[in-house]
PDB file of C-alpha atoms in Angstrom:
ATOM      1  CA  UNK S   1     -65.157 -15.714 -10.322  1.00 68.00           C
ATOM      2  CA  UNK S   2     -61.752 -14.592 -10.992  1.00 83.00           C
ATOM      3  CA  UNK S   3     -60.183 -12.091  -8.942  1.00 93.00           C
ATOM      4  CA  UNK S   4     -56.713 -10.893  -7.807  1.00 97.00           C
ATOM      5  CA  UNK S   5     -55.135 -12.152  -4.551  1.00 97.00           C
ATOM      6  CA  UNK S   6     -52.828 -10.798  -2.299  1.00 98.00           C
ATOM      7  CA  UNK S   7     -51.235 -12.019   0.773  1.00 97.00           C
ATOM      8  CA  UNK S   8     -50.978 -11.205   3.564  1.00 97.00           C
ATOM      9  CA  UNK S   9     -53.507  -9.396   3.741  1.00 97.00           C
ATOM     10  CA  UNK S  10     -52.087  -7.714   7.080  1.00 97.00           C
ATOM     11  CA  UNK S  11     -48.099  -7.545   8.405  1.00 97.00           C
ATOM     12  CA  UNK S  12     -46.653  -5.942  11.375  1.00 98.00           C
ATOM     13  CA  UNK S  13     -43.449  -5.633  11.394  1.00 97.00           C
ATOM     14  CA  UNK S  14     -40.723  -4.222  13.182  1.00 97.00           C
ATOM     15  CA  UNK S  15     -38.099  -1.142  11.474  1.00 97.00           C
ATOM     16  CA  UNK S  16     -35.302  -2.985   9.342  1.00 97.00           C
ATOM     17  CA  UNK S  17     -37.054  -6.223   8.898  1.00 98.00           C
ATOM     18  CA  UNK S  18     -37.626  -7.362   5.282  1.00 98.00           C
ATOM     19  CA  UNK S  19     -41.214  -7.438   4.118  1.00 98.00           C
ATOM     20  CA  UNK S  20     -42.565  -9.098   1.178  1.00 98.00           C
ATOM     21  CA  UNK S  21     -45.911  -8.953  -0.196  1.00 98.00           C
ATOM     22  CA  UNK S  22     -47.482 -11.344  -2.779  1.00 98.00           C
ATOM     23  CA  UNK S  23     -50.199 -11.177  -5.462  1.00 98.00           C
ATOM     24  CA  UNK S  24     -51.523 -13.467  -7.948  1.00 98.00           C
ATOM     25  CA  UNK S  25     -52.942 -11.807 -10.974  1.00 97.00           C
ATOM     26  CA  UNK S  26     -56.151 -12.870 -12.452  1.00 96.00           C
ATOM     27  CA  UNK S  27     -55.101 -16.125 -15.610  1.00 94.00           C
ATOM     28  CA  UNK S  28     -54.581 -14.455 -18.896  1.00 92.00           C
ATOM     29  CA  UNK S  29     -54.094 -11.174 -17.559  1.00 93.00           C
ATOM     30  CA  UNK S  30     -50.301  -9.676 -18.632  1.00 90.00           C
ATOM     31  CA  UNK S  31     -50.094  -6.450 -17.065  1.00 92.00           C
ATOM     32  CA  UNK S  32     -49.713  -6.283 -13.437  1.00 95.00           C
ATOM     33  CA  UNK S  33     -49.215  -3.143 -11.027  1.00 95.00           C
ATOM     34  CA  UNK S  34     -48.304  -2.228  -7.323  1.00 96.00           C
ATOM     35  CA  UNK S  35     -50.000   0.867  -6.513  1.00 96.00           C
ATOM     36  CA  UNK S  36     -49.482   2.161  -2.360  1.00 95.00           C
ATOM     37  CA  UNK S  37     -52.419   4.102  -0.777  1.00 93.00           C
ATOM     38  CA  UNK S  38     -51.551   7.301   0.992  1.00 81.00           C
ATOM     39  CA  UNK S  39     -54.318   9.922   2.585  1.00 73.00           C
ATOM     40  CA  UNK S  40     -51.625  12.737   0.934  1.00 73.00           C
ATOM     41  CA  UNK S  41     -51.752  10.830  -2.759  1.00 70.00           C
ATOM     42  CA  UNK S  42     -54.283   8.483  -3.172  1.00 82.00           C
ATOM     43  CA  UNK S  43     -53.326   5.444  -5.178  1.00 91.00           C
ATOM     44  CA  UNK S  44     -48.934   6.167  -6.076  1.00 90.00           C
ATOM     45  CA  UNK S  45     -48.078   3.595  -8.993  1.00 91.00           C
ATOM     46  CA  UNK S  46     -44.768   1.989  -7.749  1.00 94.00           C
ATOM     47  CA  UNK S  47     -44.116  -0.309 -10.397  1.00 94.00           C
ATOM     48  CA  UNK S  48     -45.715  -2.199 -13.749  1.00 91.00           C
ATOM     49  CA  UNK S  49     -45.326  -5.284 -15.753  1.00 93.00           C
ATOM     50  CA  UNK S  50     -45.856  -6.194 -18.510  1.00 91.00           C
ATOM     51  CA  UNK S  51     -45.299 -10.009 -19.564  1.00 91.00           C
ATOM     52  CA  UNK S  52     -43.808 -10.328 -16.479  1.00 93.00           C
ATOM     53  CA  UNK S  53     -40.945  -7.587 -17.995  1.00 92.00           C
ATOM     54  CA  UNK S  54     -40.854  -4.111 -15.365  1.00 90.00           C
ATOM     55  CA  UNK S  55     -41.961  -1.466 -17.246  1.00 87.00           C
ATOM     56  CA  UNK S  56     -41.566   1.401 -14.863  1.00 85.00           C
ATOM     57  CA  UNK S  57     -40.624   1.597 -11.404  1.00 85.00           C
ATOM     58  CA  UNK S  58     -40.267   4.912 -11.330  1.00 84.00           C
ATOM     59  CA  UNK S  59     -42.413   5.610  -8.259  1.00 85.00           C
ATOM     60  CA  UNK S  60     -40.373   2.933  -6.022  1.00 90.00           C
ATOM     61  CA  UNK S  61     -37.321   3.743  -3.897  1.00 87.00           C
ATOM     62  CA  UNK S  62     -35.213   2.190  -5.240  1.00 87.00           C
ATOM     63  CA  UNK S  63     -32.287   1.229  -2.785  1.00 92.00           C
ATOM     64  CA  UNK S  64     -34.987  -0.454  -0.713  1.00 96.00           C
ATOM     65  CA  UNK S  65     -38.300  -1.707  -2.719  1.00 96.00           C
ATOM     66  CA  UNK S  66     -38.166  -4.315  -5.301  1.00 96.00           C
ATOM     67  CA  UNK S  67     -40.822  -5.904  -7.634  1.00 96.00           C
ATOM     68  CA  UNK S  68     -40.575  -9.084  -9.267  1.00 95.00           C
ATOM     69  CA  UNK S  69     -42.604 -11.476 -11.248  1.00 96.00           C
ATOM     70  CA  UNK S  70     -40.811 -14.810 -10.996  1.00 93.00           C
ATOM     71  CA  UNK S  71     -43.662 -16.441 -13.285  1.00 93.00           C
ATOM     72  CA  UNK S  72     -47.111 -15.059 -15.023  1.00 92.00           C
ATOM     73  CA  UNK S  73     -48.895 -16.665 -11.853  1.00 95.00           C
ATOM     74  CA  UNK S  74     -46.970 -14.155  -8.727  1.00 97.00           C
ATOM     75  CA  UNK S  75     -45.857 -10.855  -8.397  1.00 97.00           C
ATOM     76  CA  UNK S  76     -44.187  -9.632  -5.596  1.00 98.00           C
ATOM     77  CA  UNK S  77     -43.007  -6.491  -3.646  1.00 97.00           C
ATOM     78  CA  UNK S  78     -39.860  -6.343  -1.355  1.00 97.00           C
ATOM     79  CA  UNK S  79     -39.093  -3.507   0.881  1.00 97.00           C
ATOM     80  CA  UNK S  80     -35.959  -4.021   2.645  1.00 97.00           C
ATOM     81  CA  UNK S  81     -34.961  -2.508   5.542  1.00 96.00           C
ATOM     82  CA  UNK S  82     -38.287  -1.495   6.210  1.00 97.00           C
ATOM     83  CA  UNK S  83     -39.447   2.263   8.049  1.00 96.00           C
ATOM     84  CA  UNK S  84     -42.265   3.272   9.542  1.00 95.00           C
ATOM     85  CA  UNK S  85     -43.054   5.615   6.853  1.00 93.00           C
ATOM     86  CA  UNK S  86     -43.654   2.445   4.774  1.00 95.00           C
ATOM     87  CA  UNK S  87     -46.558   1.890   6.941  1.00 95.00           C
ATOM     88  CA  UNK S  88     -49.519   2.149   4.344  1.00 95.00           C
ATOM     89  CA  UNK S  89     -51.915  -0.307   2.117  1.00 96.00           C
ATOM     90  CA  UNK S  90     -50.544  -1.588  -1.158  1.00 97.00           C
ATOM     91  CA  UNK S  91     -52.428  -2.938  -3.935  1.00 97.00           C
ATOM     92  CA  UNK S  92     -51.848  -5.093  -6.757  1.00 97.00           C
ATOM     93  CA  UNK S  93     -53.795  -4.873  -9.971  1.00 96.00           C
ATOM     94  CA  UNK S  94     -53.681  -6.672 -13.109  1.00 95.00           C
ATOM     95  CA  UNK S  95     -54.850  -6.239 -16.654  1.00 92.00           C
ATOM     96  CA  UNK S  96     -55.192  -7.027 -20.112  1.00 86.00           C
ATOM     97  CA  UNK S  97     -52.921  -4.509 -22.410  1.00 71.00           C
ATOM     98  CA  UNK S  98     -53.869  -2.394 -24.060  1.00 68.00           C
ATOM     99  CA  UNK S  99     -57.135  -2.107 -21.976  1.00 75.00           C
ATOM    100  CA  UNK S 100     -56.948   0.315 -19.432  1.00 78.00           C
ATOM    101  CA  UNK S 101     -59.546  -1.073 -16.773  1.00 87.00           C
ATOM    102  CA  UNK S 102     -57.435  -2.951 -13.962  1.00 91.00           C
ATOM    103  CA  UNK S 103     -58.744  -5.230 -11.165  1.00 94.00           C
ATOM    104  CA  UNK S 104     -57.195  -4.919  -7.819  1.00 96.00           C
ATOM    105  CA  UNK S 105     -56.816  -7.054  -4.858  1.00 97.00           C
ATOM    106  CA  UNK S 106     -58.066  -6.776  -1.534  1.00 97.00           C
ATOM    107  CA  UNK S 107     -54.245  -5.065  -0.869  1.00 97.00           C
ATOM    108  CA  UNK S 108     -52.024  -5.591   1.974  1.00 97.00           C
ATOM    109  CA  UNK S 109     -52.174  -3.241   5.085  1.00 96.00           C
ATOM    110  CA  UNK S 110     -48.624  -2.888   5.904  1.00 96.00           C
ATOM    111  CA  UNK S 111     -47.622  -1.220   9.634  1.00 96.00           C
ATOM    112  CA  UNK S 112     -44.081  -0.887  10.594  1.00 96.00           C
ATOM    113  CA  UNK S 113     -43.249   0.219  13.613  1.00 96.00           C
TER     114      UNK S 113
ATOM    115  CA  UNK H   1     -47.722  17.496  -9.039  1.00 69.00           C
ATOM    116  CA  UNK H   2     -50.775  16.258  -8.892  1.00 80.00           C
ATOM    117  CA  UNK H   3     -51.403  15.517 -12.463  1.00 90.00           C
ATOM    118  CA  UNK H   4     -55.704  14.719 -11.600  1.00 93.00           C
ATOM    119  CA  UNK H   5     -56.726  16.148  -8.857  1.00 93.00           C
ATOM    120  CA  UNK H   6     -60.185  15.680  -6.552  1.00 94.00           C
ATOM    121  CA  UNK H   7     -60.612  18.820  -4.908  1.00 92.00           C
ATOM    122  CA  UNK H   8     -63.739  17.407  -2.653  1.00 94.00           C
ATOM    123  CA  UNK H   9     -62.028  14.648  -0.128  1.00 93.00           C
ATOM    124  CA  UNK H  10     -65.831  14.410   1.011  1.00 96.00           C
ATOM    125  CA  UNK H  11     -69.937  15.052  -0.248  1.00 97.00           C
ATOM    126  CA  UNK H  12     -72.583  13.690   1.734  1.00 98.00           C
ATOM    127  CA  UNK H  13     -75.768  13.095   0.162  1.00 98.00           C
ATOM    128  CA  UNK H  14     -79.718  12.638   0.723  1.00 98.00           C
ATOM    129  CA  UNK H  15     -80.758   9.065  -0.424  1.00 97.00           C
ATOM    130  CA  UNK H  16     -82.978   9.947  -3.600  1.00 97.00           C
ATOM    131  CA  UNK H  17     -81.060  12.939  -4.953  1.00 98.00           C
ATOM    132  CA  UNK H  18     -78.153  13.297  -7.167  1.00 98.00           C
ATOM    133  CA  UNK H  19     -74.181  13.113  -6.136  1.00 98.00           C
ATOM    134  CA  UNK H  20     -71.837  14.639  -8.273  1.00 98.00           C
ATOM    135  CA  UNK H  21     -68.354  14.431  -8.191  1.00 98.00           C
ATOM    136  CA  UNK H  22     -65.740  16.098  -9.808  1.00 98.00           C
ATOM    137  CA  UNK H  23     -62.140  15.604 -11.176  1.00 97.00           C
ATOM    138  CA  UNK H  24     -59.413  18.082 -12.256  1.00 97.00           C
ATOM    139  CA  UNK H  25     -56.650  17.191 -14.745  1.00 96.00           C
ATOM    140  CA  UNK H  26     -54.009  19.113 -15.986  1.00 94.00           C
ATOM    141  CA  UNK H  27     -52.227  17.420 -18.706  1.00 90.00           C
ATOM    142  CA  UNK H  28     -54.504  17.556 -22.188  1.00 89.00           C
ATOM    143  CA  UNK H  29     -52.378  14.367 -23.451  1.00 89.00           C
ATOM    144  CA  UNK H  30     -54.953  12.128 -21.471  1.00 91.00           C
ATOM    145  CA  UNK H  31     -57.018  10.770 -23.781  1.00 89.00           C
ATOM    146  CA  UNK H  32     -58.782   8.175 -21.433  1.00 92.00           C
ATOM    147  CA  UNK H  33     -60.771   8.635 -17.631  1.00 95.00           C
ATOM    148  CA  UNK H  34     -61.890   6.345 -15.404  1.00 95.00           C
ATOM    149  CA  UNK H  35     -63.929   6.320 -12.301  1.00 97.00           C
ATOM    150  CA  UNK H  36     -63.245   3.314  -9.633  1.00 97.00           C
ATOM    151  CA  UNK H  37     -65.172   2.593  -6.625  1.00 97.00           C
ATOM    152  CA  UNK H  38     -63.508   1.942  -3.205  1.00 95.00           C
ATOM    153  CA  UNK H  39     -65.055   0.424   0.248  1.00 95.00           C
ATOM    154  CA  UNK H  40     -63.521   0.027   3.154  1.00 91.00           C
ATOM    155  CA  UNK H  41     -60.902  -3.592   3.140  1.00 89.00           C
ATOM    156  CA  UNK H  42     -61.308  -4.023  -0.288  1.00 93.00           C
ATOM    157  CA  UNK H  43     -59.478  -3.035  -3.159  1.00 96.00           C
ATOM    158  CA  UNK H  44     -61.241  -0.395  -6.109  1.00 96.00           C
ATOM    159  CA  UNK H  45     -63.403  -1.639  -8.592  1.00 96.00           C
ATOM    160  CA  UNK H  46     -63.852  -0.297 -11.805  1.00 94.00           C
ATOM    161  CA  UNK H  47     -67.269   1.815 -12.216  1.00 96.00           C
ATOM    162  CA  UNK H  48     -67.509   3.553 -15.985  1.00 96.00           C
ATOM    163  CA  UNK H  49     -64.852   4.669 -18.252  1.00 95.00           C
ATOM    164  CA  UNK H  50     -65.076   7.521 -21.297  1.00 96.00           C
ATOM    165  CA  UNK H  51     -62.908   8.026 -24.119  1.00 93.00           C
ATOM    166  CA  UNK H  52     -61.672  11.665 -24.936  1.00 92.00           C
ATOM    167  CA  UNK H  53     -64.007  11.490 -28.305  1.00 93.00           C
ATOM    168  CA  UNK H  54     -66.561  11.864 -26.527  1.00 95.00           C
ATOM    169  CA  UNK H  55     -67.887  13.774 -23.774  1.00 96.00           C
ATOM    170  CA  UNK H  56     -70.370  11.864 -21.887  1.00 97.00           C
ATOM    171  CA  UNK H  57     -71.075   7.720 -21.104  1.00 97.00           C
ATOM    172  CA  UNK H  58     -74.132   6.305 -19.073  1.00 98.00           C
ATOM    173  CA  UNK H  59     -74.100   3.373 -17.371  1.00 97.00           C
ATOM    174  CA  UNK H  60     -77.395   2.474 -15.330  1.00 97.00           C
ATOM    175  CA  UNK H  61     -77.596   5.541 -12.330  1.00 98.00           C
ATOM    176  CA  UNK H  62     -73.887   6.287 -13.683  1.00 98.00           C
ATOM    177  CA  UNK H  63     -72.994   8.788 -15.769  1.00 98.00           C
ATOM    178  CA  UNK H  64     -69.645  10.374 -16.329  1.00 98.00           C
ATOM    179  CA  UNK H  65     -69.262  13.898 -18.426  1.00 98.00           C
ATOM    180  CA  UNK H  66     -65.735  15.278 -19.801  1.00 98.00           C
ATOM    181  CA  UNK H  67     -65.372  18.802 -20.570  1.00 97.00           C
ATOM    182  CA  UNK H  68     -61.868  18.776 -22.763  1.00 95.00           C
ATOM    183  CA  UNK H  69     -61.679  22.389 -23.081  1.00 95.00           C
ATOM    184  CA  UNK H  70     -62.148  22.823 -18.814  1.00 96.00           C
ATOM    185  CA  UNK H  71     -60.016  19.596 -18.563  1.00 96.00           C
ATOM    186  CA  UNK H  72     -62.759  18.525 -16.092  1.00 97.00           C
ATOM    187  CA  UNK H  73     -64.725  15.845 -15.590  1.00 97.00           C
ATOM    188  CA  UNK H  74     -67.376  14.646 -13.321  1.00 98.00           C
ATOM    189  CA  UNK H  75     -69.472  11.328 -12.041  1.00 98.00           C
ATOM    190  CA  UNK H  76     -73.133  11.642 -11.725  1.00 98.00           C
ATOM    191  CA  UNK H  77     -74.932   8.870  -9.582  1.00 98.00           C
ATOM    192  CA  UNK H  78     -78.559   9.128  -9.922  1.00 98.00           C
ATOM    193  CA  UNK H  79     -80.608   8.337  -7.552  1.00 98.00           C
ATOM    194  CA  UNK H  80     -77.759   7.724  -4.463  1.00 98.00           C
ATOM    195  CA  UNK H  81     -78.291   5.064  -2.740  1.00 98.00           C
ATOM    196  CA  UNK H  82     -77.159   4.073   0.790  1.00 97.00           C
ATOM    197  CA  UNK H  83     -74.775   1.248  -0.983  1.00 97.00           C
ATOM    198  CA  UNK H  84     -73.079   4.220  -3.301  1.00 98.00           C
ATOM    199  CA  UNK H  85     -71.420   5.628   0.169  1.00 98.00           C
ATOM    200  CA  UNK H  86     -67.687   4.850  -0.739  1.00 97.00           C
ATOM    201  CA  UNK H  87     -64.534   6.344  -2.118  1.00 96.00           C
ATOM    202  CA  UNK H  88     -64.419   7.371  -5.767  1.00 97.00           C
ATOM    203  CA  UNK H  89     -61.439   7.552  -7.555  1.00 96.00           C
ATOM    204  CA  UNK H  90     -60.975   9.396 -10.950  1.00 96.00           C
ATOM    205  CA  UNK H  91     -58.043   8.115 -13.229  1.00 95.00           C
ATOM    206  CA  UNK H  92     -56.467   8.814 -16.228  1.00 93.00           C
ATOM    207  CA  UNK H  93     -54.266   7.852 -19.010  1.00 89.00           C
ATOM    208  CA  UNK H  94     -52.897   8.155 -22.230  1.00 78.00           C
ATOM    209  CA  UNK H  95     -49.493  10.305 -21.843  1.00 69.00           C
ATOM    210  CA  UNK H  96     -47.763   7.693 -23.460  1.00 68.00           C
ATOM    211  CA  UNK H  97     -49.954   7.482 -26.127  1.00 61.00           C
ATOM    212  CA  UNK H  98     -51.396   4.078 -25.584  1.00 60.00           C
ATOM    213  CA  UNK H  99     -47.529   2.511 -25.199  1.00 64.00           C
ATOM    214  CA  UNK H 100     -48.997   1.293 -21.792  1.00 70.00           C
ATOM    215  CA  UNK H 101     -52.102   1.746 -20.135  1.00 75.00           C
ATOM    216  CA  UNK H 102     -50.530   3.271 -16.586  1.00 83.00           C
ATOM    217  CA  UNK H 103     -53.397   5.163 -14.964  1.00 89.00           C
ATOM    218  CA  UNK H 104     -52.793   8.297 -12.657  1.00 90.00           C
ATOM    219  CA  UNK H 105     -55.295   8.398 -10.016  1.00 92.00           C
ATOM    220  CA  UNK H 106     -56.800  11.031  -8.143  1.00 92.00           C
ATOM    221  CA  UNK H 107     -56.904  11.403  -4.324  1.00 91.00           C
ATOM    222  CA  UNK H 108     -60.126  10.221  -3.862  1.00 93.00           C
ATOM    223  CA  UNK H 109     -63.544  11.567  -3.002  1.00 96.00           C
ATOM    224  CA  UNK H 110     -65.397   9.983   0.175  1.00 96.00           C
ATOM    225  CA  UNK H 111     -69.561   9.663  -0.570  1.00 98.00           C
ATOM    226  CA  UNK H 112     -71.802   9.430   2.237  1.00 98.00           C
ATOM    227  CA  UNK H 113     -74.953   8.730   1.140  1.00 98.00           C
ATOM    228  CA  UNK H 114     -77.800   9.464   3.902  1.00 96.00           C
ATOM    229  CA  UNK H 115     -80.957   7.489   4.106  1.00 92.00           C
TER     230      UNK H 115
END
């Protein structure tokens, strides 16, 4: 059964410590997405790859979130310093270009405080 | 801007009848719409998809209807069940012109289905 995973799948964390989230896309899948849940705006795209190259990171902050994809088996999201109004659930999903369906993981509930 | 919007965050429902639920967008470059499923701790899962050629797909006691000219589309479960009582998400994409397949989601709609 092939599914996306993300860990951890909860971190608390204090303001100005460096968080970093991981998620293993489903094999043979080359598009990958972080996507943060807000009540205000539902799913935000942060950022997008595709074989393993960023596509768009337009929706990140940039001068404290980063995305990488050091191989086609991990992604990963950065956010450093780290502020409470980080505090949400982020998702990774993955996909097979130029379909549009994605798969998500379970996400990562993120609290800073 | 909210580019697809869900103007409903809730609808409860009888167990039996129909739920409808209905998405906004505003940009007629989106040529593709998709509805996901959310419960609680877990991540959405894709429920039914429709091109812009056409205007309505059925999947089982889904079926989703696109009205181009209204740039509106809906999600008809029929019957509801208890298990439909989730978050729906409507998505979209196409801007790009199939360059990437980026979605822009909706805010969600929360189902309660009653028994």
């Amino acid at each position: 059964d092939a599914r996306v995973t993300q860990t951890p799948r909860h971190k608390v964390t204090e303001m100005g410590q460096e968080v970093t989230m991981r998620c293993q896309p489903i094999l043979g899948h080359n598009t990958v997405f972080w996507y943060r849940q807000t009540m205000m705006q539902g799913l935000e795209l942060l950022a997008y790859f595709r074989n393993r190259a960023p596509l768009d990171d337009s929706g990140m902050p940039k001068d404290r979130f980063s995305a990488e994809m050091p191989d086609a088996t991990l992604a990963t999201l950065k956010i450093q310093p780290s502020e409470p109004r980080d505090s949400a659930v982020y998702f990774c999903a993955s996909g097979w270009g130029p379909i549009y369906e994605q798969y998500f993981g379970p996400g990562t509930r993120l609290t800073v405080t | 801007d909210q580019q697809v919007k869900q103007n409903s965050p809730s609808l409860s429902v009888q167990e039996g009848r129909i739920s409808i639920l209905n998405c906004d967008y505003t940009n007629s470059m989106f040529d593709y719409f998709l509805w996901y499923k959310k419960y609680p701790a877990e991540g959405p899962t894709f429920l039914i998809s429709i091109s812009s050629i056409k205007d309505k797909n059925e999947d089982g006691r889904f079926t989703v209807f696109l009205n181009k000219s209204a740039k509106h589309l809906s999600l008809h479960i029929v019957p509801s069940q208890p298990g439909d009582s989730a978050v729906y998400f409507c998505a979209a994409s196409g801007l790009d012109g199939g360059a990437t397949n980026k979605l822009i989601f909706g805010t969600g709609t929360l189902l309660a289905v009653q028994p």
